[in-house]
Every structure is written in structure tokens, then in C-alpha cells.
PDB file of C-alpha atoms in Angstrom:
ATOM      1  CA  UNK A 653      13.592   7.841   2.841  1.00 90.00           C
ATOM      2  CA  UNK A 654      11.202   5.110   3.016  1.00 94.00           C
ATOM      3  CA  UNK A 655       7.375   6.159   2.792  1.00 97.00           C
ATOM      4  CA  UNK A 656       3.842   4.533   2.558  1.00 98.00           C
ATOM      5  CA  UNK A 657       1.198   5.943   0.679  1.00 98.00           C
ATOM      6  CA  UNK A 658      -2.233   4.544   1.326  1.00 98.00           C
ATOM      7  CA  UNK A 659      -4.758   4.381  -1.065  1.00 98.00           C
ATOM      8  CA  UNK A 660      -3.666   4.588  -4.753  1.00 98.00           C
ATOM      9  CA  UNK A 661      -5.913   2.460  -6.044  1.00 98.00           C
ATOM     10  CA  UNK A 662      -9.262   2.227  -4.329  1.00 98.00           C
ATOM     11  CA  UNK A 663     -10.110  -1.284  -3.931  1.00 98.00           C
ATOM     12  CA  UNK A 664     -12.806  -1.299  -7.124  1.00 98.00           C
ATOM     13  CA  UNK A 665      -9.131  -0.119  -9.379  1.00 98.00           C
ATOM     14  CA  UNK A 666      -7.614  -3.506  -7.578  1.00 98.00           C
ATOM     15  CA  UNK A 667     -10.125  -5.432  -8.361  1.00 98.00           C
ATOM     16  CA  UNK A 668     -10.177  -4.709 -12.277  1.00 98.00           C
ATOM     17  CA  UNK A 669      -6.427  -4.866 -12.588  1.00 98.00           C
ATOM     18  CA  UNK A 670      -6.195  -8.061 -10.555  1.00 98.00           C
ATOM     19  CA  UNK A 671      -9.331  -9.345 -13.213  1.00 97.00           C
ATOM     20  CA  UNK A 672      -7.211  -8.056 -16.564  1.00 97.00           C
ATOM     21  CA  UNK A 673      -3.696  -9.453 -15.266  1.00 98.00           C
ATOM     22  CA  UNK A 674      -5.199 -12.498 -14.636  1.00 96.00           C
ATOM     23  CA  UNK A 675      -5.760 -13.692 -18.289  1.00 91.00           C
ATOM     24  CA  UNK A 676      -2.041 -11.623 -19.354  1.00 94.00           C
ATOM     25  CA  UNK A 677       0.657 -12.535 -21.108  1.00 94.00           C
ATOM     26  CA  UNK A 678       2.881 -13.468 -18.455  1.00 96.00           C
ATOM     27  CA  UNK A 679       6.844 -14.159 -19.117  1.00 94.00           C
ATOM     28  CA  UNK A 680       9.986 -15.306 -17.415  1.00 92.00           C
ATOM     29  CA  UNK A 681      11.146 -11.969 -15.157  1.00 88.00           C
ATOM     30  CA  UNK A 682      14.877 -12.932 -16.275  1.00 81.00           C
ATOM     31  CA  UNK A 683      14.216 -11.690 -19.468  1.00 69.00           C
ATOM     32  CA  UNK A 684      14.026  -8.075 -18.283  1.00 65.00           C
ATOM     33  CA  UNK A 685      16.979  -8.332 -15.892  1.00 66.00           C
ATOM     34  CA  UNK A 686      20.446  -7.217 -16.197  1.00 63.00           C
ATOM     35  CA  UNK A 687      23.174  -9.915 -15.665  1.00 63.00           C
ATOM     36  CA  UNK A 688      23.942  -9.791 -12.165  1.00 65.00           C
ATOM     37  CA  UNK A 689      19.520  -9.161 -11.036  1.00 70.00           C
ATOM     38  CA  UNK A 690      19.099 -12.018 -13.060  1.00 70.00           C
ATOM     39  CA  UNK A 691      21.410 -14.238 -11.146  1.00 79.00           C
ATOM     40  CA  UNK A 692      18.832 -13.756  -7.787  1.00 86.00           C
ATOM     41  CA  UNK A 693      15.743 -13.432  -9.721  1.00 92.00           C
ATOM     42  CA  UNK A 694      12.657 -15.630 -10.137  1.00 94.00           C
ATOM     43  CA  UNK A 695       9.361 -14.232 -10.929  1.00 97.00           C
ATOM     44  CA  UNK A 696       7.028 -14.111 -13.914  1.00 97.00           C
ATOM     45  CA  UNK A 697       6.568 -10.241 -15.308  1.00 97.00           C
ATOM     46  CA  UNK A 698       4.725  -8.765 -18.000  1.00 96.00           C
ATOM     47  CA  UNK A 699       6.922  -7.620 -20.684  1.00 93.00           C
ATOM     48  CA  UNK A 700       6.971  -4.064 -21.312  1.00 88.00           C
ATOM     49  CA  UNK A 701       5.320  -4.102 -24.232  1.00 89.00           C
ATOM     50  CA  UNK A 702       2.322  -5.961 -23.679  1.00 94.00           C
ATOM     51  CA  UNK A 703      -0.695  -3.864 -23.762  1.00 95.00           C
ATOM     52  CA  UNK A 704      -2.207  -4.994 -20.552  1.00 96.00           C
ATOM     53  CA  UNK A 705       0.884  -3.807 -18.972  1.00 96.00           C
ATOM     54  CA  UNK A 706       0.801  -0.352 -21.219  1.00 96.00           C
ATOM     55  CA  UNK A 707      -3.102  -0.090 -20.554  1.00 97.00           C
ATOM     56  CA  UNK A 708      -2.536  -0.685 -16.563  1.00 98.00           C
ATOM     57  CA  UNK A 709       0.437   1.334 -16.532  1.00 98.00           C
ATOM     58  CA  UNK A 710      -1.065   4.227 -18.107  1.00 98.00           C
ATOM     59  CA  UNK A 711      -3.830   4.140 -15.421  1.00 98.00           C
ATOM     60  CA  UNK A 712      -1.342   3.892 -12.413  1.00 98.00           C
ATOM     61  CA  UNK A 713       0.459   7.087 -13.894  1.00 98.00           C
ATOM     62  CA  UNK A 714      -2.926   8.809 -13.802  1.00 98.00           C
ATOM     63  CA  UNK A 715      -3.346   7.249  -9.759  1.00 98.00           C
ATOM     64  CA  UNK A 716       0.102   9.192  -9.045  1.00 98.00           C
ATOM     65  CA  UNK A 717      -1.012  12.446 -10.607  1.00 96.00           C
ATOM     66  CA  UNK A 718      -4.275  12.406  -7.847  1.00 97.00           C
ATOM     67  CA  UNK A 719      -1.667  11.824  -5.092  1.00 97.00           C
ATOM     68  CA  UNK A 720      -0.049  15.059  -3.666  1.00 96.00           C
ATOM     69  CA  UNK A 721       1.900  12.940  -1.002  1.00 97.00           C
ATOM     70  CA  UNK A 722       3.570  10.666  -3.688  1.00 98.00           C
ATOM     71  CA  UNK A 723       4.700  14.031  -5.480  1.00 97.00           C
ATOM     72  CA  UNK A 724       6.081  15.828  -2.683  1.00 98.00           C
ATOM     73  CA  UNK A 725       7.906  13.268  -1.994  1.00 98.00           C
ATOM     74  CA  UNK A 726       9.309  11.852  -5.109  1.00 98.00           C
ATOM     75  CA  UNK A 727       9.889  15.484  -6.625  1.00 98.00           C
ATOM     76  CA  UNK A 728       9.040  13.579 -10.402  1.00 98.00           C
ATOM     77  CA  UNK A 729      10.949  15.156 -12.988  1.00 97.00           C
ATOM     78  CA  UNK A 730      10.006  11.699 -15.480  1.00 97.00           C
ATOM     79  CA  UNK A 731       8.618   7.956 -14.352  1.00 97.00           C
ATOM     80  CA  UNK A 732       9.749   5.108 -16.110  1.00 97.00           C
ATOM     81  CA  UNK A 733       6.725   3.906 -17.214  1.00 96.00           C
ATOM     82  CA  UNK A 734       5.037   1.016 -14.558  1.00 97.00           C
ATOM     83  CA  UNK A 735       5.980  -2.932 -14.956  1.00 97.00           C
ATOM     84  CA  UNK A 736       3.774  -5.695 -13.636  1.00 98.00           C
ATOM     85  CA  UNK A 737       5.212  -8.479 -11.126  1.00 98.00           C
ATOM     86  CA  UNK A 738       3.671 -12.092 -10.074  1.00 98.00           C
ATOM     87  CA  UNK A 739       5.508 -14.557  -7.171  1.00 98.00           C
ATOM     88  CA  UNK A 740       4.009 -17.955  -6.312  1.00 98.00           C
ATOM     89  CA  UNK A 741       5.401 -21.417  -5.899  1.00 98.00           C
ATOM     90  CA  UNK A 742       8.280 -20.508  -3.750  1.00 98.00           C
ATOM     91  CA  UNK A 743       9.873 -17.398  -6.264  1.00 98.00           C
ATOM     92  CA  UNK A 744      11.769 -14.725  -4.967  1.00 97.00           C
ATOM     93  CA  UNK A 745      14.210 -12.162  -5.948  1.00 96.00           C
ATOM     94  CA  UNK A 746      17.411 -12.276  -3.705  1.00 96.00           C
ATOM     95  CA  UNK A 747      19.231  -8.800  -2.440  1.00 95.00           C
ATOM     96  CA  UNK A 748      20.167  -6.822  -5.436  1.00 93.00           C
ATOM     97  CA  UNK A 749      20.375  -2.991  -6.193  1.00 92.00           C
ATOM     98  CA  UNK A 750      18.232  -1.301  -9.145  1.00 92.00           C
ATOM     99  CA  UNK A 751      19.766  -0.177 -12.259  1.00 92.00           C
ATOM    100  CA  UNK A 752      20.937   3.304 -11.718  1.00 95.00           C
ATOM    101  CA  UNK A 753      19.674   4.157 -15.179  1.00 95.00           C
ATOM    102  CA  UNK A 754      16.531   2.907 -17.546  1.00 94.00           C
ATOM    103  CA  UNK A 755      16.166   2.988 -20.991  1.00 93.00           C
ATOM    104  CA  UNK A 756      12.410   4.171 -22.178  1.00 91.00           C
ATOM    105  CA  UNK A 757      11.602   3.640 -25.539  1.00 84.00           C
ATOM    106  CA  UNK A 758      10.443   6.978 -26.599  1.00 77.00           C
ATOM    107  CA  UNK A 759       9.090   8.376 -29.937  1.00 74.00           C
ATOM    108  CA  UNK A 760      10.561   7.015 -33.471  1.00 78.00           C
ATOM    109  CA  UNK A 761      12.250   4.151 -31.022  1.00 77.00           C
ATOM    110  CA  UNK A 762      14.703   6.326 -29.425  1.00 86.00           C
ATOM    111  CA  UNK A 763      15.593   5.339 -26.108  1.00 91.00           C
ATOM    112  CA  UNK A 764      15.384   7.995 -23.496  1.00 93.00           C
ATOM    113  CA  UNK A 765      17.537   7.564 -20.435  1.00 95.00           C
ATOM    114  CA  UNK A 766      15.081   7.474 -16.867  1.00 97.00           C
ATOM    115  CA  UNK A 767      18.060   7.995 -13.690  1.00 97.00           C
ATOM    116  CA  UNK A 768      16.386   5.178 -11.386  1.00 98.00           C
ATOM    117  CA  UNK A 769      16.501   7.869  -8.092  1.00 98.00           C
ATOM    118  CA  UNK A 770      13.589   6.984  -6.387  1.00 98.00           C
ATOM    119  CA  UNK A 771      11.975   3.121  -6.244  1.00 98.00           C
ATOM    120  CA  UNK A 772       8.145   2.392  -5.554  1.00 98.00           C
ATOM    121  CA  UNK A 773       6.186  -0.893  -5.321  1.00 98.00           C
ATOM    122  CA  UNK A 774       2.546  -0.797  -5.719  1.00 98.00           C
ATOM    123  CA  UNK A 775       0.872  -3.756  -4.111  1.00 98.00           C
ATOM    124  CA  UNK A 776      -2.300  -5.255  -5.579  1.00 98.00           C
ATOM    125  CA  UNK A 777      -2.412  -8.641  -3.475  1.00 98.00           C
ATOM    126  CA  UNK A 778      -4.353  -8.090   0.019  1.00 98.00           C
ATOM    127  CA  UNK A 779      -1.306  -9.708   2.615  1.00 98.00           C
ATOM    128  CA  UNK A 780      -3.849 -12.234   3.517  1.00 98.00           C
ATOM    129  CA  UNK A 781      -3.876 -14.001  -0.022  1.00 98.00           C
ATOM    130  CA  UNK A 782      -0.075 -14.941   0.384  1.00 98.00           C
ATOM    131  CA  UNK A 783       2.665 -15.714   2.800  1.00 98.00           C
ATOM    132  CA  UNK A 784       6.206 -14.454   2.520  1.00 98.00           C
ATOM    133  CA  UNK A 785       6.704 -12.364  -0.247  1.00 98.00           C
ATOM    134  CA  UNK A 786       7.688  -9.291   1.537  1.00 98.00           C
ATOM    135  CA  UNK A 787      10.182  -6.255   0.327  1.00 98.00           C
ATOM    136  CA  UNK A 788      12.919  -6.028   2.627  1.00 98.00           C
ATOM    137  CA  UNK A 789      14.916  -3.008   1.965  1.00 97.00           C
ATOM    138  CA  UNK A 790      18.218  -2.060   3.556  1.00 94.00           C
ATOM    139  CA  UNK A 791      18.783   1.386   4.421  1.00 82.00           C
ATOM    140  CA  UNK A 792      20.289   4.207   6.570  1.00 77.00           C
ATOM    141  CA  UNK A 793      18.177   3.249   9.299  1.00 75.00           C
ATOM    142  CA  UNK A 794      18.300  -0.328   9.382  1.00 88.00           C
ATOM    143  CA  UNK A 795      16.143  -3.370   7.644  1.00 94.00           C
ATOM    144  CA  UNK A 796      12.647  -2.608   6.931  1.00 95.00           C
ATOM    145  CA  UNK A 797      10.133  -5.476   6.186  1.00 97.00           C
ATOM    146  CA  UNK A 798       7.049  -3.986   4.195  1.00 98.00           C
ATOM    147  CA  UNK A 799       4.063  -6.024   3.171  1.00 98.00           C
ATOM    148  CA  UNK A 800       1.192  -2.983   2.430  1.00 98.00           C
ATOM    149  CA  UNK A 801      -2.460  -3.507   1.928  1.00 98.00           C
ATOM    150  CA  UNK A 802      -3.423  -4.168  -2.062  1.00 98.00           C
ATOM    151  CA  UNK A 803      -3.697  -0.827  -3.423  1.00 98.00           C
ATOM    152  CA  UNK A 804      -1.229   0.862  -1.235  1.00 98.00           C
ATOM    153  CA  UNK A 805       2.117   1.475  -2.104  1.00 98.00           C
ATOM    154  CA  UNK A 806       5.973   1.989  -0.852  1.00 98.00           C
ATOM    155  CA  UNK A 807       8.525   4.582  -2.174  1.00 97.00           C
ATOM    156  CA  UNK A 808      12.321   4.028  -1.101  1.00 97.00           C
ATOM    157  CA  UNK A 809      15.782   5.124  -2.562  1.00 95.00           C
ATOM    158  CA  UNK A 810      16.999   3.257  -5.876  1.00 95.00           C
ATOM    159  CA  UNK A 811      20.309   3.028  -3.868  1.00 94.00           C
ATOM    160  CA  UNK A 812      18.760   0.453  -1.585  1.00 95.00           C
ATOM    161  CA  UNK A 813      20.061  -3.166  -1.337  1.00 96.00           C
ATOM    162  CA  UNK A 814      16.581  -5.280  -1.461  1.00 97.00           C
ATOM    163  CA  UNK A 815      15.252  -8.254  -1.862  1.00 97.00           C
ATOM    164  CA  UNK A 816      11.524  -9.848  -2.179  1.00 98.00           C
ATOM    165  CA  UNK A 817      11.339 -12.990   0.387  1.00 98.00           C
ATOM    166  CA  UNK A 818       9.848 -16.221  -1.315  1.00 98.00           C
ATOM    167  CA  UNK A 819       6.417 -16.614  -1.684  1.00 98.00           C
ATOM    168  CA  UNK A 820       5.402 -20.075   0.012  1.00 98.00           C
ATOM    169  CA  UNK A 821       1.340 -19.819  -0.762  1.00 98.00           C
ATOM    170  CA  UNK A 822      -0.912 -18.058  -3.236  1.00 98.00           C
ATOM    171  CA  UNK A 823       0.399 -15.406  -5.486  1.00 98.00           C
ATOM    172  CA  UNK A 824       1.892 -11.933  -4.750  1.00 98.00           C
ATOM    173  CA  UNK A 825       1.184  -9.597  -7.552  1.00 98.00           C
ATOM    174  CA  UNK A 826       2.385  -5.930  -7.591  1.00 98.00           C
ATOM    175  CA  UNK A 827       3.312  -3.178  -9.996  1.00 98.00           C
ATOM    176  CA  UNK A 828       6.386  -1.219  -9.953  1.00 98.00           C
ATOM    177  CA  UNK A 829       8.521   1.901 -11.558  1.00 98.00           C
ATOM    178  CA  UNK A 830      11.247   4.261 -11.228  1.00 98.00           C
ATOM    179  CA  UNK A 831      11.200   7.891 -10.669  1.00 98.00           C
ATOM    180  CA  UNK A 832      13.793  10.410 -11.960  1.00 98.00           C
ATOM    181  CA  UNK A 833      13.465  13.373  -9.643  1.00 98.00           C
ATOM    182  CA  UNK A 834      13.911  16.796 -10.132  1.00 98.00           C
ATOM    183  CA  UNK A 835      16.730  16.902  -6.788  1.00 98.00           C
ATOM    184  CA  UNK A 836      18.965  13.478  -7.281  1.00 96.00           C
ATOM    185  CA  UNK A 837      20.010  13.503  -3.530  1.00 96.00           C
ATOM    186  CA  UNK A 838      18.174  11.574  -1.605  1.00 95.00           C
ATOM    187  CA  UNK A 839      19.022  13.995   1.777  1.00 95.00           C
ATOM    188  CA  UNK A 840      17.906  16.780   0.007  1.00 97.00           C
ATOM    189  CA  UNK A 841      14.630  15.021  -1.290  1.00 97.00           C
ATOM    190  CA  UNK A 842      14.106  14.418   2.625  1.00 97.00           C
ATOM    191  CA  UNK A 843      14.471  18.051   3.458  1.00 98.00           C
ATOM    192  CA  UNK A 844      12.142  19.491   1.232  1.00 98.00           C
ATOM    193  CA  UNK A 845       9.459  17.023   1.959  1.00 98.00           C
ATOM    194  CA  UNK A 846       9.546  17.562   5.545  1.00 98.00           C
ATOM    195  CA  UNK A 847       9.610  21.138   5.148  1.00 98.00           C
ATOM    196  CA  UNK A 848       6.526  20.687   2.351  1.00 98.00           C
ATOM    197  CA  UNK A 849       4.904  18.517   5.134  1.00 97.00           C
ATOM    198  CA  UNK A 850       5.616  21.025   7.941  1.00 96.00           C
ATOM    199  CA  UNK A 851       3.886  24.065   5.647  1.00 97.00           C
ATOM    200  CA  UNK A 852       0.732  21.627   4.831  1.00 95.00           C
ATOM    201  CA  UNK A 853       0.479  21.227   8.239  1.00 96.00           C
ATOM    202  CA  UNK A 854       0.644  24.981   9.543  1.00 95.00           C
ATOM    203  CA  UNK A 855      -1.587  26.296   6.623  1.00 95.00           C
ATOM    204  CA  UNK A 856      -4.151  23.996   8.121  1.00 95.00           C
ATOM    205  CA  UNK A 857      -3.255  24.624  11.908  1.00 94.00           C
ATOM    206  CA  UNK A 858      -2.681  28.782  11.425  1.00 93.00           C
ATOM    207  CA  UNK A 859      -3.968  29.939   7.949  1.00 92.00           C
ATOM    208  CA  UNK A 860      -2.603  33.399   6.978  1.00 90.00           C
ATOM    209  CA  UNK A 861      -0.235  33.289   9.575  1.00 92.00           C
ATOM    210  CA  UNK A 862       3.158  35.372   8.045  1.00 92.00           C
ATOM    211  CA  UNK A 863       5.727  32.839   8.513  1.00 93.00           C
ATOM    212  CA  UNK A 864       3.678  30.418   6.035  1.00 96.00           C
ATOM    213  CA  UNK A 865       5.076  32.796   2.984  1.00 96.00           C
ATOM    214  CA  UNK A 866       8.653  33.037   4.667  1.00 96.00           C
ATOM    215  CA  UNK A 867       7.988  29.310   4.840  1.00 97.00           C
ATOM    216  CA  UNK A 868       7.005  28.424   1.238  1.00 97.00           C
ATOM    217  CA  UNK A 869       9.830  31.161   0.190  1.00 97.00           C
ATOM    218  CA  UNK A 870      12.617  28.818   1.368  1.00 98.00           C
ATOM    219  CA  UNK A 871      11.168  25.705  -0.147  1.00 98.00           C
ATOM    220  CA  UNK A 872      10.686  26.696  -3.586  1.00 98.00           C
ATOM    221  CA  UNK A 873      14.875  28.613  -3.382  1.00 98.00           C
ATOM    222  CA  UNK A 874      16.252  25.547  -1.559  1.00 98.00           C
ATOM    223  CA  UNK A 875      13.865  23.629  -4.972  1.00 98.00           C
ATOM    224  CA  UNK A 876      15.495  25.983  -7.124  1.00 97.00           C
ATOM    225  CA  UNK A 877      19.178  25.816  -5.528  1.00 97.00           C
ATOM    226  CA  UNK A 878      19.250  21.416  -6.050  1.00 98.00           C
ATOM    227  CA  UNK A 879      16.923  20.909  -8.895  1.00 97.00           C
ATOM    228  CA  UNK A 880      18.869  19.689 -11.865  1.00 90.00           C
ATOM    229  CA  UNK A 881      15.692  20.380 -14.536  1.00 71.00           C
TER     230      UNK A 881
END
């Protein structure tokens, strides 16, 4: 499933990040990809330690919390925390599939395993500051070009072959993350958000009407039938 979700970061929140990441430590995106990513990749990328990055990161986590759509339809059982991404001069980042699994460094240094199920990119260039630099992703239901609004961003399936198209003018900066979900099929993710979007939609259209228990009744079993938490 491939979804939009407007409005993550009003454009005030773009504005600051866009102001801090200016000035950051920037560093050659190879350095955080596996062999085979690295082999199509050229971007610069704040390493995931840099407190900018940690700072920002923290504050895009907080974003998601405020966003019912990105939950329902992401399911977040844990988020590897966000990374920061700048194309210009001609960079890209040829087709390629995510890491199934991340490695988060949690507390005392251990590293906690994040399953990469769901993918999101959270633009913070306006599409009028650059040309190229789209994400083409490769699924079910054919090739889909997105290039959102800064502040807006895209959620997709880690299994997706994908690529970022070279940037030929000014500079495409965007922050990105994986989500392991609480259901690790994708189809099943699908389901329940549909079915979540169906019941928003009747408790607005008919509230109190019967079938809106019956409703939320299946939802949370069919939750509690694929859930692996």
C-alpha cells in the first residue's frame, strides 16, 4: 500500500528544520549503506549520531504521534529512529530494496533489531526548489512517481524495489525511517486500514448506528488474530 499523508510538518516546522540542516554535519550517504545500496547510491546524509539529526528526529517522532492516519496505517509496533537525506548536483540512488532488518542502538549500546515492514519519506523541499529527484517505487500496482509538497510525506512497503531519480537543480532534502508494525503482512495491514477508514467514516456519517460496534468488534479480533506483539 502506497499512501500520502499531508501535513506533518506545518510549513513554520519546515522552515526551522530546513534552517538547522542547513549549517549540519553532512557526510557521504555510502557510509550508512549496505554493500549492494551502496553500489547505486549517491547522496550526502546525516549520520545517525549527529545531534541535529537526533534533535530533528526526535521532533518528527512527536509529528507521527499527532497523526491518526499515519498510525492506522502503519500499525507501529517500533520506528527506527528518522535519518536526514540531501541530493543536488546530479545524485541519485538507483533501484534497490531496503534492508529487511535495522539495527538501533539501544540502551548500554545494545543493538535492538527494527524489521524494516513499512518505508516512509518525509519531504522538506517544496517540488518547485528542485527538478528530478523523485521516489519511484515499484509495486503491485505498477510504477508510482511521487514528488509531495515539503512537509508532506509517503508511506510504502519495505518490500518495494525503488529508486530516487537524479537531482539536476537545487537540492532535494527529506527525512526518512522504518516502521516495524504490529501485523508484518502488508495485505493484512491493507485490510485493517480500510476497514479502520470505513468505521471513521460511518461514525461520522451515522453515529450510534449498531453495526459501528459489530464494526469495531471485527477490527480489533482480525488486530488480535495477525498481530505478532
Amino acid at each position: 500500500m502506497l499512501l500520502h499523508v499531508p501535513n506533518v510538518l506545518n510549513a513554520e516546522q519546515v522552515a526551522e528544520f530546513r534552517q538547522r540542516l542547513a549549517g549540519a554535519g553532512w557526510a557521504d550517504g555510502k557510509l550508512t549503506a549496505g554493500y549492494q545500496s551502496a553500489q547505486a547510491k549517491d547522496n550526502a546524509q546525516l549520520p545517525d549520531n549527529d545531534p541535529v539529526a537526533r534533535e530533528l528526529g526526535g521532533r518528527v517522532l512527536d509529528a507521527l504521534g499527532r497523526s491518526p492516519l499515519f498510525f492506522s496505517a502503519a500499525l507501529p509496533r517500533r520506528i527506527y529512529p528518522p535519518l536526514f537525506n540531501r541530493y543536488a548536483g546530479g545524485q541519485s540512488f538507483g533501484f534497490h530494496v531496503d534492508n529487511a532488518i535495522r539495527y538501533e542502538r539501544g540502551a548500554n549500546g545494545a543493538q535492538v533489531p527494527v524489521r524494516t515492514d513499512v518505508s516512509s519519506t518525509l519531504f522538506l523541499s517544496a517540488p518547485e526548489e528542485y527538478e528530478g529527484g523523485e521516489l519511484v517505487i515499484q509495486d503491485t500496482y505498477g510504477t508510482q512517481r511521487v514528488k509531495l509538497a515539503a512537509g508532506d510525506l509517503v508511506l510504502y512497503p519495505g518490500t518495494s524495489l525503488h529508486q530516487v531519480t537524479p537531482v539536476t537543480r537545487g537540492e532535494r532534502i527529506a527525512c526518512f525511517f522504518w516502521t516495524q508494525s504490529l501485523v508484518r503482512d502488508a495485505g493484512q495491514r491493507r485490510e485493517l486500514f480500510e476497514l479502520d477508514l470505513a468505521i471513521q467514516r460511518l461514525t461520522v456519517a451515522a453515529p450510534g448506528n449498531p453495526a459501528l460496534v459489530q464494526l469495531t468488534g471485527v477490527y480489533h479480533n482480525l488486530l488480535r488474530r495477525w498481530s505478532d506483539a
